[in-house]
């Protein structure tokens, strides 16, 4: 029963911290990602940002995965990400202090009021996220109370078998320290929670059965093991994201290496700071504080050493993970959406926004190919360009499906009303962008029909078509400017002005075409092809307006 109580308390601890972390990320919402993006102007602000963000959401893994996601989305550079990751390692030490508090202070008086207030807020839809946060805090503190109680009931300090097992290890041997370091790393990689392993370490130390040197070796292993989360998440991401995750691993491995060189003097210094004497023993209640103090000192000193070497770290990870040459068939993969990195709705929405903006640029490039196709006189090059446009249209279809599917997955999560609105807008945007791709393909097909007919436009018709396509290109350019920036920075009326010019030109050219065909200035077939192109350009302008309206939420 005690073993079940211990496992249940650990499960409750992991669940409580996860619930609290997710609630805080939802409360912070877009502000959190804007803070991470803007407060990384230099190394020091990057470290401070990572520290405060991790203290706020109580999960270094969440901060690190979020940072890796921002690198994947092109929002942070690799050097900025490294500084944030360093700060995340400092911020996560707050968790150890909270746990050490749970073993020295009775938290029962906090737990039940937090449950009551949280339940009231959850039933009030407006404050549900705050209620979720309080429930997470209550679960975390309740698990600490349960762990402390279970530890006392197990009375491991008087269990001869357990005491004999741990005293059989030579604490003065580096091989023993390395063995426990490896155990801490392995367990953390398996359970994917350094907090749970830290809780076990504090429990064993507080009962007096685990010597402080071995407990600290486990803590050092936890620092390496916790990097597995980001590295696993980055497996399917782009090279920059994998480099950021690798930098996290190198940072902690380097710290453990220099710590092993000064292990015993450093641990003795930390013990003196807390007032604990390893040689005498006793005072087991101070051991959780010793572990928390070591965790903080280790990460602060490690960051102080490496903060000036970020450019060198960047070069090392770039050397270890060189940019691979993309194969021709790989160029059609989504650039920003990485399924493995979908951790929170806010990150996912950001990835979808970046991918949608990329979609807009791609359809404009496709329209540029159509304009080149109209000017191409060589039959072989014409056919090659037409084949490329066909491939781009096929890619646009796949891109719409993939982004829409990703947004549907995001919408299944608990979202704020503002985020739900963004998801609806983007679903509409990708549908209209795919229609622009269809319009480009229809223009290419019409030009191909003209090529096969063996008939050519007159110089006047060619000039008029160029003018119409130039207006369409202006509309696409403005659309991409709007999609790449913030809405308040742009005026949607500019799109309507261009679209109005397109409509007026279409009407004028249609009337002129009817008159020219009647006067036999050119063949009826070429006149039909010409007017088909004009009409398709006008449709493309309408789709552009629809994208901009969706972007502005109109």
Coordinates of C-alpha atoms in Angstrom, one line a residue:
X1 CA 0.0 0.0 0.0
X2 CA 2.9 2.4 0.8
X3 CA 4.4 1.7 -2.7
X4 CA 1.0 2.4 -4.3
X5 CA 0.7 5.6 -2.2
X6 CA 4.1 6.7 -3.4
X7 CA 3.4 6.0 -7.1
X8 CA 0.0 7.7 -6.7
X9 CA 1.6 10.8 -5.1
X10 CA 4.2 11.0 -7.9
X11 CA 1.5 10.6 -10.6
X12 CA -0.5 13.4 -8.8
X13 CA 2.6 15.6 -8.7
X14 CA 3.2 15.2 -12.5
X15 CA -0.5 15.8 -13.3
X16 CA -0.7 18.8 -11.0
X17 CA 2.4 20.4 -12.5
X18 CA 1.2 19.7 -16.1
X19 CA -2.2 21.2 -15.3
X20 CA -0.7 24.3 -13.7
X21 CA 1.8 24.7 -16.6
X22 CA -0.9 24.4 -19.3
X23 CA -3.2 26.8 -17.4
X24 CA -0.5 29.4 -17.1
X25 CA 0.4 29.1 -20.8
X26 CA -3.2 29.6 -21.7
X27 CA -3.5 32.6 -19.4
X28 CA -0.4 34.1 -20.9
X29 CA -1.5 33.2 -24.4
X30 CA 0.0 35.2 -27.2
X31 CA 1.7 37.5 -24.6
X32 CA 4.1 34.7 -23.6
X33 CA 5.3 34.1 -27.1
X34 CA 5.6 37.8 -27.7
X35 CA 7.7 38.1 -24.5
X36 CA 10.0 35.3 -25.7
X37 CA 10.3 36.8 -29.1
X38 CA 10.9 40.4 -28.0
X39 CA 12.9 40.1 -24.8
X40 CA 15.8 38.3 -26.4
X41 CA 17.6 41.3 -27.8
X42 CA 20.9 40.2 -26.1
X43 CA 22.2 37.3 -24.1
X44 CA 21.4 38.6 -20.7
X45 CA 17.7 39.5 -21.5
X46 CA 17.4 36.1 -23.2
X47 CA 18.6 34.3 -20.0
X48 CA 16.3 36.5 -17.8
X49 CA 13.4 35.7 -20.2
X50 CA 14.0 32.0 -20.0
X51 CA 14.3 32.2 -16.2
X52 CA 11.1 34.2 -15.6
X53 CA 9.1 32.2 -18.2
X54 CA 10.1 28.9 -16.6
X55 CA 9.4 30.2 -13.1
X56 CA 5.9 31.3 -14.4
X57 CA 4.9 28.0 -16.1
X58 CA 6.9 25.8 -13.7
X59 CA 8.2 23.6 -16.5
X60 CA 11.7 23.9 -18.1
X61 CA 10.6 21.2 -20.6
X62 CA 7.6 23.4 -21.7
X63 CA 9.8 26.4 -22.0
X64 CA 12.5 24.5 -23.9
X65 CA 10.0 22.8 -26.3
X66 CA 8.4 26.2 -26.8
X67 CA 11.7 27.8 -27.6
X68 CA 12.6 25.0 -30.0
X69 CA 9.2 25.5 -31.7
X70 CA 9.9 29.2 -32.1
X71 CA 13.3 28.4 -33.7
X72 CA 11.5 26.0 -36.0
X73 CA 9.0 28.7 -36.9
X74 CA 11.7 31.3 -37.5
X75 CA 10.7 33.5 -34.6
X76 CA 13.9 33.1 -32.7
X77 CA 17.5 32.8 -33.9
X78 CA 19.6 29.9 -32.6
X79 CA 21.7 32.2 -30.4
X80 CA 18.6 33.7 -28.9
X81 CA 17.2 30.2 -28.2
X82 CA 20.4 29.1 -26.5
X83 CA 20.2 32.1 -24.1
X84 CA 16.5 31.3 -23.3
X85 CA 17.4 27.7 -22.7
X86 CA 20.1 28.7 -20.2
X87 CA 17.6 30.8 -18.4
X88 CA 15.1 27.9 -18.4
X89 CA 17.7 25.8 -16.5
X90 CA 17.9 28.5 -13.8
X91 CA 14.1 28.9 -13.6
X92 CA 13.4 25.2 -13.1
X93 CA 15.4 25.3 -9.8
X94 CA 12.3 27.0 -8.3
X95 CA 10.5 23.6 -8.5
X96 CA 13.2 22.1 -6.2
X97 CA 12.7 24.9 -3.7
X98 CA 8.9 24.4 -3.7
X99 CA 9.4 20.7 -3.1
X100 CA 11.9 21.3 -0.2
X101 CA 9.3 23.6 1.3
X102 CA 6.7 20.8 1.1
X103 CA 9.0 18.6 3.2
X104 CA 9.5 21.3 5.9
X105 CA 6.2 23.2 6.0
X106 CA 2.7 21.8 6.4
X107 CA 0.9 22.7 3.2
X108 CA -2.4 21.1 4.1
X109 CA -3.8 24.5 5.1
X110 CA -3.2 25.8 1.5
X111 CA -4.5 22.7 -0.4
X112 CA -8.2 22.5 0.5
X113 CA -8.9 26.3 0.1
X114 CA -7.2 26.2 -3.3
X115 CA -9.4 23.3 -4.3
X116 CA -12.6 25.1 -3.2
X117 CA -11.7 28.4 -4.9
X118 CA -10.6 26.5 -8.0
X119 CA -13.8 24.6 -8.3
X120 CA -15.9 27.8 -8.0
X121 CA -13.8 29.5 -10.7
X122 CA -14.0 26.5 -13.1
X123 CA -17.8 26.6 -13.0
X124 CA -17.6 30.3 -14.0
X125 CA -16.6 30.0 -17.6
X126 CA -14.9 33.4 -17.7
X127 CA -12.4 32.4 -15.1
X128 CA -12.1 28.7 -15.9
X129 CA -8.4 28.8 -16.7
X130 CA -7.6 30.5 -13.4
X131 CA -9.5 27.6 -11.7
X132 CA -7.5 25.1 -13.7
X133 CA -4.3 26.8 -12.4
X134 CA -5.5 26.7 -8.8
X135 CA -6.4 23.0 -9.2
X136 CA -2.9 22.3 -10.5
X137 CA -1.3 24.1 -7.6
X138 CA -3.6 22.2 -5.1
X139 CA -2.7 18.9 -6.7
X140 CA 1.0 19.7 -6.6
X141 CA 0.9 20.7 -3.0
X142 CA -1.3 17.7 -2.1
X143 CA 1.2 15.3 -3.7
X144 CA 4.0 16.9 -1.7
X145 CA 2.0 16.4 1.5
X146 CA 1.3 12.8 0.5
X147 CA 5.0 12.1 -0.4
X148 CA 6.1 13.6 3.0
X149 CA 3.6 11.5 4.9
X150 CA 4.4 8.4 3.0
X151 CA 8.1 8.9 3.6
X152 CA 7.5 9.2 7.3
X153 CA 5.3 6.1 7.3
X154 CA 7.9 4.1 5.4
X155 CA 10.5 4.9 8.0
X156 CA 13.3 3.9 5.7
X157 CA 15.9 5.2 8.2
X158 CA 15.1 2.2 10.4
X159 CA 14.7 -0.4 7.5
X160 CA 17.9 -2.4 7.8
X161 CA 17.7 -3.8 4.3
X162 CA 17.4 -0.3 2.7
X163 CA 20.0 1.2 4.9
X164 CA 22.4 -1.6 4.2
X165 CA 21.8 -1.3 0.4
X166 CA 22.7 2.4 0.3
X167 CA 25.6 2.2 2.8
X168 CA 27.1 -0.5 0.6
X169 CA 28.0 2.2 -1.9
X170 CA 31.3 4.1 -1.4
X171 CA 30.4 7.8 -1.5
X172 CA 34.0 8.7 -1.8
X173 CA 34.4 6.9 -5.1
X174 CA 33.9 8.7 -8.4
X175 CA 32.6 5.4 -10.0
X176 CA 29.7 5.4 -7.5
X177 CA 28.9 9.1 -8.3
X178 CA 29.0 8.3 -12.1
X179 CA 26.7 5.3 -11.6
X180 CA 24.1 7.3 -9.7
X181 CA 24.5 10.1 -12.3
X182 CA 23.7 7.5 -15.0
X183 CA 20.7 6.2 -13.0
X184 CA 19.3 9.7 -12.6
X185 CA 19.7 10.4 -16.3
X186 CA 18.0 7.1 -17.3
X187 CA 15.1 7.4 -14.9
X188 CA 14.4 11.0 -16.0
X189 CA 14.5 10.0 -19.7
X190 CA 12.0 7.2 -19.0
X191 CA 9.5 9.1 -16.9
X192 CA 10.0 12.4 -18.9
X193 CA 9.7 14.4 -15.7
X194 CA 12.7 15.8 -13.8
X195 CA 10.3 17.0 -11.1
X196 CA 9.2 13.4 -10.3
X197 CA 12.8 12.2 -10.1
X198 CA 13.6 15.2 -7.9
X199 CA 10.7 14.3 -5.6
X200 CA 12.0 10.7 -5.2
X201 CA 15.5 12.0 -4.5
X202 CA 14.2 14.5 -1.9
X203 CA 12.1 11.7 -0.3
X204 CA 15.1 9.3 0.0
X205 CA 17.4 12.0 1.3
X206 CA 14.9 13.4 3.8
X207 CA 14.5 9.9 5.4
X208 CA 18.3 9.8 5.9
X209 CA 18.9 6.6 3.9
X210 CA 20.4 8.3 0.8
X211 CA 23.7 10.0 1.4
X212 CA 23.8 13.6 0.1
X213 CA 26.6 12.9 -2.4
X214 CA 24.5 10.2 -4.1
X215 CA 21.4 12.4 -4.0
X216 CA 23.3 15.2 -5.7
X217 CA 24.6 12.8 -8.3
X218 CA 21.0 11.9 -9.1
X219 CA 20.2 15.6 -9.4
X220 CA 23.0 16.0 -11.9
X221 CA 21.7 13.1 -13.9
X222 CA 18.2 14.7 -13.9
X223 CA 19.7 17.8 -15.6
X224 CA 20.9 15.6 -18.5
X225 CA 17.8 13.5 -18.6
X226 CA 15.4 16.4 -18.9
X227 CA 17.0 17.4 -22.2
X228 CA 15.5 14.2 -23.8
X229 CA 12.0 15.9 -24.0
X230 CA 13.2 18.7 -26.3
X231 CA 15.4 16.4 -28.3
X232 CA 12.6 13.9 -28.9
X233 CA 10.2 16.7 -29.8
X234 CA 12.7 18.1 -32.3
X235 CA 13.3 14.8 -34.2
X236 CA 10.9 15.6 -36.9
X237 CA 11.6 19.3 -37.0
X238 CA 13.9 21.3 -39.2
X239 CA 17.7 21.6 -38.7
X240 CA 17.6 24.8 -36.7
X241 CA 15.1 23.3 -34.2
X242 CA 17.3 20.2 -33.8
X243 CA 20.3 22.4 -33.2
X244 CA 18.5 24.3 -30.4
X245 CA 17.6 21.0 -28.7
X246 CA 21.2 19.8 -29.1
X247 CA 22.5 23.0 -27.5
X248 CA 20.3 22.2 -24.5
X249 CA 22.0 18.8 -24.1
X250 CA 25.5 20.2 -24.6
X251 CA 24.9 22.9 -22.0
X252 CA 23.9 20.4 -19.3
X253 CA 26.6 17.9 -20.3
X254 CA 29.3 20.6 -20.1
X255 CA 28.0 21.6 -16.7
X256 CA 28.1 18.1 -15.4
X257 CA 31.6 17.6 -16.7
X258 CA 33.1 20.6 -14.9
X259 CA 31.1 19.8 -11.8
X260 CA 32.6 16.3 -11.6
X261 CA 36.0 17.9 -11.5
X262 CA 35.2 19.9 -8.3
X263 CA 32.4 17.6 -7.1
X264 CA 33.3 17.0 -3.4
X265 CA 34.6 20.5 -2.6
X266 CA 31.6 22.1 -4.3
X267 CA 29.1 19.9 -2.5
X268 CA 30.8 20.6 0.9
X269 CA 30.6 24.3 0.1
X270 CA 26.8 24.1 -0.5
X271 CA 26.4 22.1 2.6
X272 CA 28.2 24.7 4.7
X273 CA 25.9 27.4 3.1
X274 CA 22.9 25.5 4.4
X275 CA 24.4 24.6 7.7
X276 CA 24.6 20.8 7.2
X277 CA 27.7 18.7 7.9
X278 CA 28.0 15.6 5.7
X279 CA 30.6 14.1 8.0
X280 CA 28.4 14.2 11.1
X281 CA 25.1 13.4 9.4
X282 CA 21.8 13.9 11.1
X283 CA 19.6 16.9 10.4
X284 CA 17.9 15.0 7.6
X285 CA 15.3 17.8 7.3
X286 CA 18.0 20.1 5.9
X287 CA 18.8 17.7 3.0
X288 CA 16.0 18.8 0.7
X289 CA 17.3 22.4 1.2
X290 CA 20.8 21.2 0.3
X291 CA 19.5 19.6 -2.9
X292 CA 17.6 22.8 -3.9
X293 CA 20.6 25.0 -3.1
X294 CA 22.9 22.8 -5.1
X295 CA 20.5 22.7 -8.1
X296 CA 20.4 26.6 -8.0
X297 CA 24.1 27.1 -7.6
X298 CA 25.0 24.6 -10.3
X299 CA 22.7 26.1 -12.9
X300 CA 23.6 29.7 -12.1
X301 CA 27.3 29.1 -12.2
X302 CA 27.0 27.0 -15.4
X303 CA 25.1 29.8 -17.1
X304 CA 27.6 32.4 -15.9
X305 CA 30.4 30.4 -17.4
X306 CA 28.7 29.7 -20.8
X307 CA 26.8 32.9 -21.4
X308 CA 29.9 34.5 -23.0
X309 CA 30.4 31.4 -25.1
X310 CA 27.0 31.4 -26.9
X311 CA 28.6 32.1 -30.4
X312 CA 31.0 29.2 -29.9
X313 CA 28.2 26.9 -28.8
X314 CA 26.3 28.0 -31.9
X315 CA 29.2 27.1 -34.1
X316 CA 29.7 23.7 -32.4
X317 CA 26.0 22.6 -32.8
X318 CA 26.1 23.9 -36.5
X319 CA 29.2 21.7 -37.0
X320 CA 27.6 18.7 -35.3
X321 CA 24.3 19.2 -37.3
X322 CA 25.2 20.6 -40.7
X323 CA 22.5 21.9 -43.0
X324 CA 21.6 19.1 -45.4
X325 CA 21.1 19.8 -49.1
X326 CA 17.4 19.5 -49.8
X327 CA 16.4 17.0 -52.5
X328 CA 14.1 18.3 -55.2
X329 CA 11.2 16.3 -53.9
X330 CA 11.7 17.7 -50.4
X331 CA 11.0 21.3 -51.3
X332 CA 7.3 20.7 -51.1
X333 CA 7.3 19.9 -47.3
X334 CA 5.7 22.3 -44.9
X335 CA 8.3 24.6 -43.5
X336 CA 7.0 25.7 -40.1
X337 CA 4.3 23.2 -39.0
X338 CA 6.0 20.4 -37.1
X339 CA 3.6 17.8 -35.7
X340 CA 6.1 16.7 -33.0
X341 CA 6.3 20.2 -31.6
X342 CA 2.6 20.7 -31.1
X343 CA 2.6 21.2 -27.4
X344 CA 0.3 24.1 -26.7
X345 CA -2.5 25.8 -28.8
X346 CA -0.6 29.1 -28.8
X347 CA 2.5 27.6 -30.4
X348 CA 0.4 25.7 -32.9
X349 CA -1.5 28.8 -33.9
X350 CA 1.8 30.6 -34.4
X351 CA 3.1 27.8 -36.6
X352 CA -0.1 27.8 -38.7
X353 CA 0.1 31.6 -39.1
X354 CA 3.7 31.4 -40.4
X355 CA 2.8 28.5 -42.7
X356 CA -0.2 30.4 -44.0
X357 CA 1.9 33.5 -44.7
X358 CA 4.3 31.1 -46.6
X359 CA 1.4 29.8 -48.6
X360 CA 0.6 33.3 -49.7
X361 CA 4.1 33.9 -50.9
X362 CA 4.0 30.6 -52.8
X363 CA 0.8 31.4 -54.7
X364 CA 2.3 34.8 -55.7
X365 CA 5.4 33.0 -57.0
X366 CA 3.1 30.7 -58.9
X367 CA 1.4 33.8 -60.4
X368 CA 4.9 35.1 -61.4
X369 CA 5.4 31.8 -63.3
X370 CA 2.1 32.4 -65.2
X371 CA 3.3 35.9 -66.2
X372 CA 6.6 34.3 -67.5
X373 CA 4.5 31.7 -69.3
X374 CA 2.6 34.4 -71.2
X375 CA 5.9 35.8 -72.5
X376 CA 7.6 32.5 -73.3
X377 CA 7.9 31.9 -77.1
X378 CA 10.1 28.7 -77.0
X379 CA 7.9 25.6 -77.0
X380 CA 10.2 23.4 -74.9
X381 CA 10.7 26.0 -72.2
X382 CA 6.9 26.8 -72.3
X383 CA 6.2 23.1 -71.6
X384 CA 8.7 22.9 -68.8
X385 CA 7.2 26.0 -67.1
X386 CA 3.7 24.8 -67.6
X387 CA 4.7 21.5 -65.9
X388 CA 6.1 23.4 -63.0
X389 CA 2.9 25.4 -62.6
X390 CA 1.0 22.1 -62.5
X391 CA 3.3 20.8 -59.8
X392 CA 2.8 24.0 -57.8
X393 CA -1.0 23.7 -58.1
X394 CA -0.8 20.2 -56.8
X395 CA 1.3 21.4 -53.9
X396 CA -1.2 24.1 -53.1
X397 CA -3.9 21.5 -52.8
X398 CA -1.8 19.4 -50.4
X399 CA -0.8 22.5 -48.5
X400 CA -4.4 23.5 -47.9
X401 CA -5.3 20.1 -46.6
X402 CA -2.3 19.8 -44.3
X403 CA -2.8 23.3 -42.7
X404 CA -6.5 22.7 -42.4
X405 CA -6.0 19.3 -40.8
X406 CA -3.4 20.8 -38.4
X407 CA -5.8 23.6 -37.4
X408 CA -8.6 21.1 -36.8
X409 CA -6.3 19.3 -34.4
X410 CA -5.6 22.6 -32.6
X411 CA -9.3 23.4 -32.4
X412 CA -9.9 20.2 -30.5
X413 CA -8.0 21.6 -27.5
X414 CA -9.4 24.1 -24.9
X415 CA -9.0 27.4 -26.6
X416 CA -9.8 31.0 -25.7
X417 CA -12.4 32.8 -27.8
X418 CA -9.7 35.0 -29.3
X419 CA -7.7 31.9 -30.4
X420 CA -10.8 30.2 -31.8
X421 CA -11.4 33.3 -33.9
X422 CA -7.8 33.1 -35.3
X423 CA -8.3 29.4 -36.2
X424 CA -11.5 30.2 -38.1
X425 CA -9.8 33.1 -39.9
X426 CA -6.9 30.9 -41.0
X427 CA -9.2 28.1 -42.2
X428 CA -10.9 30.7 -44.4
X429 CA -7.5 32.1 -45.5
X430 CA -6.1 28.8 -46.6
X431 CA -9.3 28.0 -48.6
X432 CA -9.1 31.3 -50.5
X433 CA -5.3 30.9 -51.0
X434 CA -5.9 27.5 -52.6
X435 CA -8.5 29.2 -54.9
X436 CA -5.8 31.7 -55.9
X437 CA -3.6 28.7 -56.8
X438 CA -6.5 27.2 -58.9
X439 CA -6.9 30.6 -60.6
X440 CA -3.2 30.6 -61.5
X441 CA -3.5 27.1 -62.9
X442 CA -6.6 28.1 -64.9
X443 CA -4.6 31.0 -66.4
X444 CA -1.8 28.6 -67.3
X445 CA -4.3 26.1 -68.9
X446 CA -5.8 29.0 -71.0
X447 CA -2.3 30.1 -72.1
X448 CA -1.6 26.4 -73.0
X449 CA -4.8 26.3 -75.1
X450 CA -3.6 29.4 -76.9
X451 CA -0.2 27.8 -77.5
X452 CA -1.8 24.7 -79.0
X453 CA -4.1 26.7 -81.2
X454 CA -1.1 28.3 -82.9
X455 CA -2.7 31.7 -82.7
X456 CA -1.0 34.7 -81.0
X457 CA -2.1 37.9 -79.3
X458 CA -1.7 41.2 -81.0
X459 CA 0.7 43.7 -79.4
X460 CA -2.2 45.7 -78.1
X461 CA -3.8 42.6 -76.4
X462 CA -0.5 41.6 -74.9
X463 CA 0.0 45.1 -73.4
X464 CA -3.5 45.0 -72.0
X465 CA -3.0 41.6 -70.5
X466 CA 0.3 42.7 -68.9
X467 CA -1.5 45.7 -67.3
X468 CA -4.2 43.5 -65.9
X469 CA -1.7 41.0 -64.5
X470 CA 0.4 43.8 -63.0
X471 CA -2.7 44.9 -61.1
X472 CA -3.2 41.3 -59.8
X473 CA 0.4 41.1 -58.8
X474 CA 0.0 44.4 -56.8
X475 CA -3.0 42.9 -55.1
X476 CA -1.0 39.7 -54.2
X477 CA 1.9 41.8 -52.9
X478 CA -0.4 43.8 -50.6
X479 CA -2.1 40.6 -49.5
X480 CA 1.3 39.2 -48.4
X481 CA 2.3 42.3 -46.6
X482 CA -0.9 42.2 -44.6
X483 CA -0.4 38.5 -43.9
X484 CA 3.2 38.8 -42.8
X485 CA 2.6 41.7 -40.3
X486 CA 0.2 42.8 -37.7
X487 CA -3.3 43.8 -38.7
X488 CA -3.2 47.2 -37.1
X489 CA -0.1 48.1 -39.2
X490 CA -2.0 48.0 -42.5
X491 CA -5.1 49.4 -44.2
X492 CA -7.4 46.8 -45.9
X493 CA -8.9 49.6 -48.0
X494 CA -5.8 49.5 -50.3
X495 CA -6.8 45.9 -51.3
X496 CA -10.4 47.1 -52.2
X497 CA -8.9 50.0 -54.2
X498 CA -6.8 47.6 -56.3
X499 CA -9.7 45.2 -56.7
X500 CA -11.9 48.1 -57.9
X501 CA -9.3 49.0 -60.5
X502 CA -9.2 45.3 -61.6
X503 CA -13.0 45.3 -62.0
X504 CA -13.1 48.5 -64.0
X505 CA -10.3 47.3 -66.3
X506 CA -12.1 44.0 -66.9
X507 CA -15.3 45.8 -67.8
X508 CA -13.5 48.1 -70.2
X509 CA -11.4 45.4 -71.8
X510 CA -14.5 43.2 -72.3
X511 CA -16.3 46.0 -74.1
X512 CA -13.2 46.7 -76.2
X513 CA -12.8 43.0 -77.0
X514 CA -16.4 42.7 -78.3
X515 CA -15.9 45.8 -80.5
X516 CA -12.6 44.5 -81.9
X517 CA -14.0 41.1 -82.7
X518 CA -16.9 42.6 -84.5
X519 CA -14.6 44.8 -86.5
X520 CA -12.4 41.7 -87.2
X521 CA -9.3 43.2 -85.8
X522 CA -8.3 39.7 -84.6
X523 CA -9.7 36.2 -84.7
X524 CA -12.7 35.2 -82.6
X525 CA -10.8 32.3 -81.0
X526 CA -8.0 34.5 -79.8
X527 CA -10.6 37.0 -78.5
X528 CA -12.3 34.2 -76.5
X529 CA -8.9 33.1 -75.0
X530 CA -8.1 36.7 -74.2
X531 CA -11.4 37.4 -72.4
X532 CA -11.0 34.1 -70.5
X533 CA -7.7 35.3 -69.1
X534 CA -9.2 38.7 -68.2
X535 CA -12.1 37.0 -66.3
X536 CA -9.8 34.7 -64.5
X537 CA -7.6 37.6 -63.4
X538 CA -10.8 39.3 -62.0
X539 CA -11.6 36.1 -60.0
X540 CA -8.1 36.0 -58.6
X541 CA -8.6 39.6 -57.4
X542 CA -11.8 38.6 -55.6
X543 CA -10.0 35.7 -53.9
X544 CA -7.3 38.1 -52.7
X545 CA -10.0 40.4 -51.2
X546 CA -11.4 37.4 -49.4
X547 CA -8.0 36.5 -47.9
X548 CA -7.5 40.1 -46.7
X549 CA -11.0 40.2 -45.2
X550 CA -10.4 37.0 -43.4
X551 CA -7.1 38.4 -42.0
X552 CA -8.9 41.4 -40.7
X553 CA -11.8 39.3 -39.3
X554 CA -14.4 40.9 -41.6

